[in-house]
C-alpha positions as a printed Julia matrix, in Angstrom:
288×3 Matrix{Float64}:
   4.76   -9.42  -26.43
   6.09   -8.67  -22.95
   3.34   -7.31  -20.75
   3.74   -4.44  -18.33
   3.4    -5.34  -14.66
   1.52   -2.66  -12.74
   0.47   -2.36   -9.11
  -1.27    0.15   -6.87
   2.02    1.71   -5.75
   3.15    2.14   -9.36
  -0.14    3.65  -10.5
  -0.23    6.03   -7.52
   3.35    7.15   -8.25
   2.45    7.74  -11.9
  -0.63    9.73  -10.88
   1.5    11.91   -8.62
   4.09   12.53  -11.32
   5.17   10.57  -14.4
   8.78   11.68  -13.89
   8.71   10.28  -10.34
   7.56    6.97  -11.82
  10.48    6.94  -14.25
  13.09    7.65  -11.58
  11.74    4.98   -9.22
  10.59    2.13  -11.44
  12.56    2.49  -14.66
  15.81    4.21  -13.67
  15.85    2.31  -10.36
  16.87    5.3    -8.22
  16.41    4.85   -4.46
  17.0     6.81   -1.3
  20.1     5.69    0.58
  18.17    5.94    3.86
  14.67    4.63    4.46
  12.04    7.0     5.83
  11.1     6.27    9.43
   7.41    6.2     8.52
   8.03    3.31    6.12
  10.0     1.32    8.68
   7.33    2.04   11.28
   4.53    0.97    8.92
   6.31   -2.27    8.03
   6.8    -3.21   11.7
   3.14   -2.46   12.46
   2.0    -4.46    9.4
   3.98   -7.52   10.45
   2.79   -7.38   14.06
  -0.84   -7.0    12.95
  -0.55   -9.78   10.37
   0.83  -12.23   12.93
  -1.99  -11.31   15.3
  -4.67  -11.87   12.63
  -3.11  -15.14   11.51
  -3.29  -16.4    15.09
  -6.98  -15.45   15.28
  -7.68  -17.3    12.03
  -5.82  -20.38   13.27
  -7.59  -20.33   16.63
  -4.32  -20.09   18.53
  -3.36  -17.68   21.28
  -1.77  -14.65   19.61
   1.51  -13.27   20.83
   1.29   -9.82   22.38
   1.38   -7.51   19.33
   2.95   -4.66   21.31
   5.96   -6.8    22.24
   6.23   -8.05   18.68
   6.23   -4.49   17.32
   9.0    -3.48   19.73
  11.12   -6.44   18.6
  10.67   -5.5    14.95
  11.27   -1.79   15.5
  14.41   -2.3    17.6
  15.78   -4.78   15.05
  15.18   -2.33   12.21
  16.97    0.43   14.12
  20.0    -1.83   14.48
  20.09   -2.98   10.86
  18.62   -0.17    8.74
  19.72    3.33    7.87
  16.65    5.31    8.92
  15.83    8.93    8.15
  13.63   10.64   10.75
  11.49   13.75   10.28
  12.81   16.92   11.88
  10.27   16.86   14.73
  10.08   13.1    15.4
  12.85   10.85   16.69
  13.08    7.07   17.19
  11.57    7.14   20.7
   8.43    8.83   19.35
   7.82    6.05   16.83
   8.61    3.36   19.39
   6.16    4.77   21.95
   3.33    5.37   19.47
   3.72    1.91   17.95
   3.68    0.22   21.34
   0.54    2.07   22.42
  -1.11    1.38   19.09
  -0.51   -2.36   19.34
  -1.72   -2.41   22.94
  -5.1    -1.29   21.57
  -5.17   -3.75   18.66
  -7.1    -6.58   20.34
  -9.88   -4.29   21.59
  -9.99   -2.28   18.35
 -10.22   -5.36   16.15
 -12.94   -6.96   18.25
 -15.06   -3.81   17.93
 -15.12   -4.19   14.14
 -16.87   -7.57   14.31
 -14.57   -8.81   11.55
 -13.64  -12.47   11.1
 -10.52  -13.22    9.04
 -11.47  -15.09    5.85
  -9.59  -18.2     4.72
  -8.95  -19.75    1.32
  -9.83  -23.22    0.04
  -6.84  -24.67    1.94
  -7.86  -23.02    5.19
  -5.02  -20.5     5.06
  -5.87  -16.99    6.25
  -6.31  -14.38    3.53
  -3.75  -11.99    4.95
  -0.78  -10.39    3.21
  -1.7   -12.26    0.02
  -0.21  -11.49   -3.37
  -2.66  -11.79   -6.27
  -2.37  -11.07   -9.97
  -4.68  -10.79  -12.96
  -3.93  -10.59  -16.67
  -5.98   -7.79  -18.23
  -5.09   -8.85  -21.76
  -4.09   -6.47  -24.53
  -5.63   -3.28  -25.91
  -4.13   -1.27  -28.76
  -0.9    -3.29  -28.57
  -0.53   -2.6   -24.81
  -0.54   -5.66  -22.55
  -1.0    -5.3   -18.8
  -0.76   -7.6   -15.79
  -1.96   -6.12  -12.5
  -0.53   -7.31   -9.18
  -1.33   -6.42   -5.6
  -0.99   -7.63   -2.03
  -4.16   -7.45    0.04
  -3.72   -6.89    3.76
  -6.73   -8.94    4.84
 -10.05  -10.29    3.6
 -12.76  -10.59    6.24
 -16.37  -11.41    6.88
 -18.24   -8.63    8.63
 -20.67   -9.11   11.5
 -23.39   -9.28    8.79
 -21.48  -12.03    6.94
 -20.5    -9.68    4.09
 -17.24  -10.56    2.35
 -14.9    -7.55    2.49
 -11.36   -6.58    1.56
  -9.77   -4.32    4.17
  -6.52   -2.39    3.9
  -4.74   -1.69    7.18
  -3.2     1.78    7.36
  -1.08    3.68    9.84
  -2.12    7.27    9.22
  -2.26   10.7    10.81
  -5.84   11.28    9.66
  -8.68    8.76    9.28
  -9.9     7.86    5.81
 -13.25    9.42    4.97
 -16.11    7.47    3.42
 -15.79    9.75    0.39
 -12.15    8.83   -0.2
 -12.8     5.17    0.56
 -15.41    5.18   -2.19
 -12.81    6.52   -4.64
  -9.59    4.8    -3.56
  -7.87    3.31   -6.59
  -5.98    0.91   -4.34
  -9.24   -0.6    -3.06
 -10.67   -0.72   -6.59
  -7.66   -2.76   -7.63
  -8.05   -5.1    -4.67
 -11.67   -5.8    -5.57
 -10.67   -6.56   -9.14
  -7.88   -8.91   -8.05
  -9.95  -10.8    -5.48
 -12.91  -11.18   -7.83
 -10.63  -12.43  -10.61
  -9.09  -15.02   -8.26
 -12.3   -15.87   -6.37
 -12.61  -19.35   -7.9
  -9.09  -20.38   -6.95
  -9.46  -18.89   -3.48
 -12.95  -20.36   -2.98
 -14.4   -17.04   -1.81
 -17.55  -15.14   -2.87
 -17.48  -11.88   -4.83
 -16.33   -8.87   -2.82
 -19.25   -7.05   -1.19
 -17.46   -4.37    0.83
 -14.19   -2.45    0.66
 -12.54   -0.37    3.33
  -9.76    0.64    5.66
  -8.82   -0.28    9.2
  -7.04    2.86   10.37
  -4.43    2.91   13.11
  -4.11    6.61   13.79
  -0.71    7.87   14.87
  -1.71   10.04   17.81
  -0.32   10.43   21.3
  -3.36    8.42   22.34
  -3.74    6.16   19.26
  -7.19    5.57   17.77
  -8.25    2.49   15.79
 -11.3     2.64   13.53
 -12.74    1.1    10.38
 -14.64    2.5     7.41
 -16.41    0.31    4.82
 -18.22    1.12    1.58
 -20.07   -0.92   -1.04
 -18.18   -2.69   -3.81
 -17.3    -0.87   -7.01
 -19.72   -1.11   -9.92
 -18.88   -2.91  -13.16
 -18.52    0.5   -14.85
 -16.01    1.62  -12.21
 -13.97   -1.55  -12.68
 -13.94   -1.03  -16.44
 -12.8     2.58  -15.95
 -10.02    1.33  -13.68
  -8.86   -1.19  -16.28
  -8.85    1.43  -19.03
  -6.73    3.68  -16.81
  -4.13    0.91  -16.58
  -3.98    0.54  -20.35
  -3.56    4.3   -20.8
  -0.74    4.3   -18.27
   0.81    1.33  -20.04
   0.73    3.27  -23.31
   2.49    6.24  -21.68
   5.2     3.94  -20.32
   5.73    2.22  -23.65
   5.97    5.57  -25.45
   8.3     7.06  -22.83
   5.92    9.8   -21.69
   7.27   10.94  -18.31
   6.59   14.68  -17.93
   7.09   16.55  -14.67
   3.85   17.3   -12.81
   4.44   20.06  -10.26
   0.78   21.23   -9.99
   0.15   24.22   -7.71
   2.2    25.02   -4.63
  -0.52   23.97   -2.18
  -0.91   20.47   -3.66
   2.43   19.83   -5.37
   3.88   16.32   -5.08
   7.36   17.85   -5.34
   7.57   18.69   -1.62
   7.22   15.0    -0.69
   9.14   13.51   -3.61
  12.35   11.54   -2.99
  13.76   12.84   -6.28
  12.78   16.53   -6.1
  16.34   17.89   -5.95
  17.52   15.49   -8.63
  14.65   16.56  -10.88
  15.05   20.31  -10.2
  18.8    20.79   -9.75
  20.39   17.52  -10.86
  21.58   16.82   -7.3
  22.28   13.18   -6.44
  23.12   13.49   -2.73
  21.29   10.92   -0.61
  20.3     8.81   -3.62
  21.52    5.39   -4.74
  21.71    4.48   -8.44
  21.88    1.01  -10.0
  25.31   -0.24  -10.92
  26.27   -0.11  -14.58
  24.59   -2.94  -16.46
  22.22   -3.76  -13.6
  18.79   -4.84  -14.82
  16.11   -2.18  -14.74
  12.43   -2.95  -15.06
  10.32   -1.04  -17.57
   7.29   -1.48  -15.36
């Protein structure tokens, strides 16, 4: 039996709206242009990762602000980017540069040390997977890419997700984040191969997109066994919906509707295809 491959991004999309999931991951519909926030986040992620890898290797890191500018300018030359109505390319360039100028000081304040695996390679930007098995004829494999695993100043082993965000993550949300729950599960399942201890802490390292950028971290205790089991059951239920073709629209109420931020809102509501790219006839589409 072919098992469904799920990830945090897929589960989050399905939670927002099952129809959104179908358009993106089964029908293979994409936006023709990439949102500026995604391009910005990718450039920041790469600049931060290179900085952390240098710290782990004990080498002098390249200036992350210069690296971000290289990545951003290259993306502007090679990508079709869609900007929000009130923010142009210079805004993103300036904020990213300022943010990366604060990275060294902000990271040192956390007291974090980048963890390494049994080969001495830094645990940054690492893909992991775990086979959950089969329940009620639904098989699931969960995959995810952790941003970084660290040891805190108290020598606690932690998985930290690095986010560019407008608002800092609260401790309440951090304690509920499904993405972090999945990371704990993946790291614990691969702990033997990685030669690391069980996860003790989970959290975010926020790079806040302000005129004067702010960098801060928030950590919480690891998820309980009951919470991990609940997470796994959620994946099997989602897998059952996918197998049975259950993809209803989920508009919710106006104040919290996912429709306003959905790439496929006009396709879903009016059948409009402008600005969207569809797979060529016969092109392979993944069921999960």
